[in-house]
Amino acid sequence: MEATASTTEEKTRLPNHIAIIMDGNGRWAECHGLPRFQGHLAGLERARSLIRYLNNKYHIKYLTLYGFSTENWSRPRDEVSGILGIFAEIIDQEALAFHKQGIRLCHLGRLEELPPGLRKSIKRSMELTKNNTGMTFGLAFNYGGRIEILEAVRRIVAENIPPQNIDENLFNNYLYTAGIPDVDLLIRTGGEFRISNFLLWQSAYSEYYFTDVFWPDFNEKEIDKALLSYRQRQRRFGGL
Ligand code: IPE
Ligand code: IPE
Ligand code: MG
């Protein structure tokens, strides 16, 4: 009897927080004989449709997408400005659509280096959606896991917090993800097996899902597969 109940539970179990390293835009474009920029456009379209799918079909509470890393500044200037440009162009309009669906937008990363227009749009979008109680969508943009940890440490030190008060709970509150729970399922598309400085602290006990599929091709069927794989896993957190 008990075994049946737990099997049913396994099947219906969904991750509370999904984080995705959306990789493979450039290679997708190359495969289609297109410039890399077209790959980023296609990737953005994919992100827009998957956010809706995960919200409407699965009611996922927290979704974080890696859009631009602190290391991505080292790409050719044209590519960087192309990526910044397409985000700047759609964010306000996208935030309105999120708002209608009750989605709350959070930015994870450093705003400082971003162009003023994009910075303003991100702030405006966060302000607009801050009281929404549906999905929390984390946009990791100009995000780096190590700088996130360092910035937390700097603020803790600057606030003279006594060492005995510094525990995991307190530390969580100093990260960009304050108020957002740990990642349950971390997906990387594009065939690489690495974390590329993404959510280092928050993915300490995540389940990983790697796929060769390039991000623009990571459609509803692919996300269903990732979720099925997650449901079949047994998470032990060091226990038995
Ligand atoms: C991911 O796709 C998007 C960003 C890093 C901004 P890539 O641009 O890294 O695509 P590949 O890995 O070169 O194919
Ligand atoms: C990771 O992809 C960053 C994002 C998806 C935004 P990269 O393509 O930058 O990662 P590496 O360079 O292969 O590690
Ligand atoms: Mg890449």
Short mmCIF file of C-alpha atoms and ligand atoms in Angstrom, two decimals:
data_model
loop_
_atom_site.label_atom_id
_atom_site.label_comp_id
_atom_site.label_asym_id
_atom_site.label_seq_id
_atom_site.Cartn_x
_atom_site.Cartn_y
_atom_site.Cartn_z
CA MET A 1 0.00 0.00 0.00
CA GLU A 2 2.68 2.44 1.12
CA ALA A 3 4.89 1.69 -1.89
CA THR A 4 2.03 2.58 -4.25
CA ALA A 5 1.40 5.87 -2.49
CA SER A 6 5.04 6.90 -2.69
CA THR A 7 5.29 5.87 -6.35
CA THR A 8 2.31 8.08 -7.15
CA GLU A 9 3.91 10.89 -5.23
CA GLU A 10 7.18 10.48 -7.19
CA LYS A 11 5.27 10.74 -10.46
CA THR A 12 3.50 13.94 -9.60
CA ARG A 13 6.45 15.63 -7.89
CA LEU A 14 7.54 18.81 -9.62
CA PRO A 15 10.53 21.03 -8.94
CA ASN A 16 9.74 24.16 -6.98
CA HIS A 17 12.65 26.02 -8.60
CA ILE A 18 13.96 25.32 -12.11
CA ALA A 19 17.10 27.08 -13.34
CA ILE A 20 18.29 26.88 -16.94
CA ILE A 21 21.64 27.56 -18.60
CA MET A 22 20.32 28.44 -22.05
CA ASP A 23 23.32 27.43 -24.12
CA GLY A 24 23.79 26.70 -27.81
CA ASN A 25 22.31 29.75 -29.55
CA GLY A 26 25.47 30.38 -31.59
CA ARG A 27 25.87 26.78 -32.72
CA TRP A 28 22.18 26.59 -33.57
CA ALA A 29 22.62 29.60 -35.86
CA GLU A 30 25.75 28.11 -37.40
CA CYS A 31 23.88 24.86 -38.14
CA HIS A 32 21.24 26.89 -39.97
CA GLY A 33 23.78 28.95 -41.88
CA LEU A 34 22.76 32.09 -39.98
CA PRO A 35 24.74 34.74 -38.11
CA ARG A 36 25.08 34.17 -34.35
CA PHE A 37 22.77 37.08 -33.64
CA GLN A 38 19.87 35.16 -35.23
CA GLY A 39 20.59 32.38 -32.76
CA HIS A 40 20.16 34.82 -29.88
CA LEU A 41 16.87 36.05 -31.34
CA ALA A 42 15.63 32.47 -31.69
CA GLY A 43 16.82 31.78 -28.14
CA LEU A 44 14.85 34.71 -26.82
CA GLU A 45 11.70 33.47 -28.55
CA ARG A 46 12.27 30.07 -27.00
CA ALA A 47 12.63 31.61 -23.56
CA ARG A 48 9.39 33.56 -23.98
CA SER A 49 7.40 30.49 -24.92
CA LEU A 50 8.92 28.24 -22.24
CA ILE A 51 8.24 30.72 -19.46
CA ARG A 52 4.56 30.65 -20.43
CA TYR A 53 4.52 26.87 -20.76
CA LEU A 54 6.11 26.27 -17.36
CA ASN A 55 3.77 28.78 -15.77
CA ASN A 56 0.54 27.65 -17.44
CA LYS A 57 1.02 23.91 -17.67
CA TYR A 58 3.12 23.10 -14.63
CA HIS A 59 2.56 26.12 -12.36
CA ILE A 60 6.25 26.22 -11.53
CA LYS A 61 6.79 28.65 -8.66
CA TYR A 62 10.36 29.74 -9.43
CA LEU A 63 12.12 29.83 -12.78
CA THR A 64 15.58 31.32 -13.29
CA LEU A 65 17.12 31.76 -16.74
CA TYR A 66 20.79 32.52 -17.40
CA GLY A 67 20.75 35.19 -20.08
CA PHE A 68 24.19 36.78 -19.85
CA SER A 69 27.15 35.93 -17.63
CA THR A 70 29.83 38.22 -16.21
CA GLU A 71 32.21 36.25 -18.45
CA ASN A 72 30.20 36.95 -21.60
CA TRP A 73 31.65 40.49 -21.78
CA SER A 74 34.74 38.84 -23.26
CA ARG A 75 32.86 38.10 -26.51
CA PRO A 76 33.29 40.29 -29.61
CA ARG A 77 31.83 43.73 -29.03
CA ASP A 78 29.21 43.32 -31.77
CA GLU A 79 27.83 40.17 -30.24
CA VAL A 80 27.68 41.72 -26.76
CA SER A 81 25.86 44.82 -27.99
CA GLY A 82 23.53 42.62 -30.04
CA ILE A 83 22.54 40.62 -26.95
CA LEU A 84 22.14 43.73 -24.76
CA GLY A 85 20.13 45.36 -27.54
CA ILE A 86 17.56 42.61 -27.97
CA PHE A 87 16.97 42.43 -24.23
CA ALA A 88 16.62 46.20 -23.97
CA GLU A 89 14.11 46.12 -26.81
CA ILE A 90 11.72 43.56 -25.37
CA ILE A 91 11.94 43.87 -21.61
CA ASP A 92 9.32 46.57 -21.05
CA GLN A 93 6.79 44.92 -23.32
CA GLU A 94 7.55 41.50 -21.83
CA ALA A 95 7.12 42.84 -18.30
CA LEU A 96 3.62 44.04 -19.18
CA ALA A 97 2.77 40.56 -20.43
CA PHE A 98 4.25 39.03 -17.25
CA HIS A 99 2.24 41.43 -15.16
CA LYS A 100 -1.00 40.29 -16.80
CA GLN A 101 -0.12 36.71 -15.95
CA GLY A 102 0.75 37.47 -12.33
CA ILE A 103 4.46 36.77 -12.88
CA ARG A 104 6.99 38.59 -10.68
CA LEU A 105 10.26 39.54 -12.35
CA CYS A 106 13.51 39.62 -10.38
CA HIS A 107 16.88 40.55 -11.73
CA LEU A 108 19.87 38.49 -10.55
CA GLY A 109 23.26 40.03 -11.19
CA ARG A 110 24.97 43.38 -11.37
CA LEU A 111 23.08 46.29 -12.89
CA GLU A 112 26.12 48.59 -12.69
CA GLU A 113 27.81 47.61 -15.95
CA LEU A 114 24.61 47.55 -18.02
CA PRO A 115 23.69 50.40 -20.38
CA PRO A 116 21.47 52.99 -18.60
CA GLY A 117 18.41 52.26 -20.78
CA LEU A 118 18.47 48.54 -20.03
CA ARG A 119 19.14 49.20 -16.35
CA LYS A 120 16.09 51.48 -16.16
CA SER A 121 13.87 48.99 -17.98
CA ILE A 122 14.89 46.19 -15.63
CA LYS A 123 14.19 48.35 -12.57
CA ARG A 124 10.85 49.49 -13.99
CA SER A 125 9.84 45.89 -14.74
CA MET A 126 10.73 44.75 -11.25
CA GLU A 127 8.78 47.61 -9.73
CA LEU A 128 5.74 46.91 -11.94
CA THR A 129 5.58 43.21 -11.07
CA LYS A 130 6.87 43.22 -7.48
CA ASN A 131 3.53 42.45 -5.80
CA ASN A 132 2.57 39.62 -8.14
CA THR A 133 2.04 36.28 -6.44
CA GLY A 134 2.35 33.90 -9.39
CA MET A 135 5.60 32.53 -10.74
CA THR A 136 8.81 34.30 -9.75
CA PHE A 137 10.90 34.67 -12.86
CA GLY A 138 14.58 35.31 -12.17
CA LEU A 139 16.48 36.89 -15.02
CA ALA A 140 20.18 36.23 -14.48
CA PHE A 141 21.73 38.94 -16.58
CA ASN A 142 25.28 40.13 -16.03
CA TYR A 143 25.27 37.38 -13.43
CA GLY A 144 28.27 35.60 -11.94
CA GLY A 145 28.11 33.13 -9.06
CA ARG A 146 31.47 34.09 -7.56
CA ILE A 147 30.86 37.83 -7.63
CA GLU A 148 27.44 37.20 -6.07
CA ILE A 149 29.11 35.42 -3.13
CA LEU A 150 31.81 38.08 -2.85
CA GLU A 151 29.27 40.90 -2.84
CA ALA A 152 27.33 39.13 -0.09
CA VAL A 153 30.51 38.82 2.00
CA ARG A 154 31.37 42.48 1.44
CA ARG A 155 27.94 43.61 2.62
CA ILE A 156 28.00 41.33 5.65
CA VAL A 157 31.42 42.71 6.62
CA ALA A 158 30.36 46.31 5.94
CA GLU A 159 27.35 45.84 8.23
CA ASN A 160 29.58 44.52 11.04
CA ILE A 161 27.48 41.37 11.49
CA PRO A 162 28.95 39.31 14.34
CA PRO A 163 30.50 36.05 13.02
CA GLN A 164 28.33 33.88 15.30
CA ASN A 165 25.23 35.28 13.57
CA ILE A 166 26.39 34.29 10.10
CA ASP A 167 24.59 31.09 9.19
CA GLU A 168 23.19 29.73 5.92
CA ASN A 169 19.89 31.50 6.41
CA LEU A 170 21.47 34.86 6.92
CA PHE A 171 23.87 34.35 4.02
CA ASN A 172 20.96 33.47 1.70
CA ASN A 173 19.47 36.86 2.43
CA TYR A 174 22.54 38.63 1.10
CA LEU A 175 22.54 36.85 -2.25
CA TYR A 176 20.82 38.16 -5.39
CA THR A 177 18.37 35.30 -4.82
CA ALA A 178 17.26 36.50 -1.36
CA GLY A 179 13.78 35.09 -0.79
CA ILE A 180 14.11 32.57 -3.62
CA PRO A 181 14.57 28.92 -2.58
CA ASP A 182 17.45 26.66 -3.66
CA VAL A 183 17.39 25.23 -7.18
CA ASP A 184 15.72 21.82 -7.45
CA LEU A 185 16.36 21.15 -11.12
CA LEU A 186 19.22 22.68 -13.07
CA ILE A 187 19.06 22.23 -16.83
CA ARG A 188 21.86 22.94 -19.29
CA THR A 189 21.20 22.78 -23.01
CA GLY A 190 23.85 22.82 -25.74
CA GLY A 191 25.87 19.76 -24.80
CA GLU A 192 28.44 21.12 -22.35
CA PHE A 193 28.87 19.56 -18.91
CA ARG A 194 29.73 22.57 -16.82
CA ILE A 195 28.14 25.13 -14.57
CA SER A 196 29.81 28.25 -16.05
CA ASN A 197 29.62 30.27 -12.81
CA PHE A 198 25.84 29.89 -12.43
CA LEU A 199 24.09 29.79 -9.03
CA LEU A 200 27.06 28.16 -7.28
CA TRP A 201 25.62 28.43 -3.77
CA GLN A 202 21.99 27.80 -4.69
CA SER A 203 22.63 24.61 -6.67
CA ALA A 204 24.54 22.77 -3.93
CA TYR A 205 21.90 20.02 -3.94
CA SER A 206 20.23 20.48 -7.32
CA GLU A 207 19.41 17.68 -9.68
CA TYR A 208 21.23 18.23 -12.99
CA TYR A 209 19.86 17.62 -16.43
CA PHE A 210 22.16 17.96 -19.44
CA THR A 211 21.05 17.72 -23.02
CA ASP A 212 22.76 18.14 -26.40
CA VAL A 213 19.73 20.02 -27.75
CA PHE A 214 20.60 23.64 -28.60
CA TRP A 215 18.57 26.16 -26.66
CA PRO A 216 16.42 27.43 -29.59
CA ASP A 217 15.30 23.82 -30.15
CA PHE A 218 14.52 23.13 -26.48
CA ASN A 219 10.76 22.95 -26.97
CA GLU A 220 7.82 21.82 -24.82
CA LYS A 221 8.55 18.16 -25.52
CA GLU A 222 12.13 18.60 -24.32
CA ILE A 223 11.08 20.30 -21.08
CA ASP A 224 8.54 17.51 -20.50
CA LYS A 225 11.44 15.04 -20.84
CA ALA A 226 13.55 16.95 -18.34
CA LEU A 227 10.68 17.02 -15.86
CA LEU A 228 10.06 13.32 -16.31
CA SER A 229 13.72 12.64 -15.61
CA TYR A 230 13.51 14.78 -12.47
CA ARG A 231 10.46 12.91 -11.23
CA GLN A 232 12.26 9.61 -11.53
CA ARG A 233 15.12 10.66 -9.29
CA GLN A 234 15.44 9.99 -5.64
CA ARG A 235 16.81 12.95 -3.74
CA ARG A 236 18.61 11.97 -0.59
CA PHE A 237 20.35 15.13 0.63
CA GLY A 238 22.98 12.99 2.29
CA GLY A 239 20.42 10.81 4.08
CA LEU A 240 19.29 7.34 3.18
C1 IPE B 1 24.04 31.01 -25.01
O1 IPE B 1 24.37 30.63 -26.30
C2 IPE B 1 23.70 32.49 -24.93
C3 IPE B 1 24.70 33.29 -24.21
C4 IPE B 1 25.76 32.85 -23.63
C5 IPE B 1 24.45 34.72 -24.15
P1 IPE B 1 25.85 30.80 -26.87
O2 IPE B 1 25.96 32.14 -27.51
O3 IPE B 1 26.85 30.51 -25.82
O4 IPE B 1 25.86 29.69 -27.96
P2 IPE B 1 27.08 28.71 -28.29
O5 IPE B 1 27.46 28.02 -27.01
O6 IPE B 1 28.19 29.56 -28.82
O7 IPE B 1 26.53 27.77 -29.30
C1 IPE B 2 26.75 30.19 -20.16
O1 IPE B 2 27.00 29.91 -21.49
C2 IPE B 2 26.15 31.54 -19.99
C3 IPE B 2 24.78 31.69 -20.48
C4 IPE B 2 24.04 30.75 -21.01
C5 IPE B 2 24.20 33.00 -20.37
P1 IPE B 2 28.44 30.18 -22.13
O2 IPE B 2 28.37 29.76 -23.54
O3 IPE B 2 28.88 31.57 -21.85
O4 IPE B 2 29.36 29.20 -21.28
P2 IPE B 2 30.79 28.61 -21.59
O5 IPE B 2 31.64 29.75 -22.09
O6 IPE B 2 30.61 27.56 -22.64
O7 IPE B 2 31.26 28.03 -20.30
MG MG B 3 27.80 28.83 -25.19
#
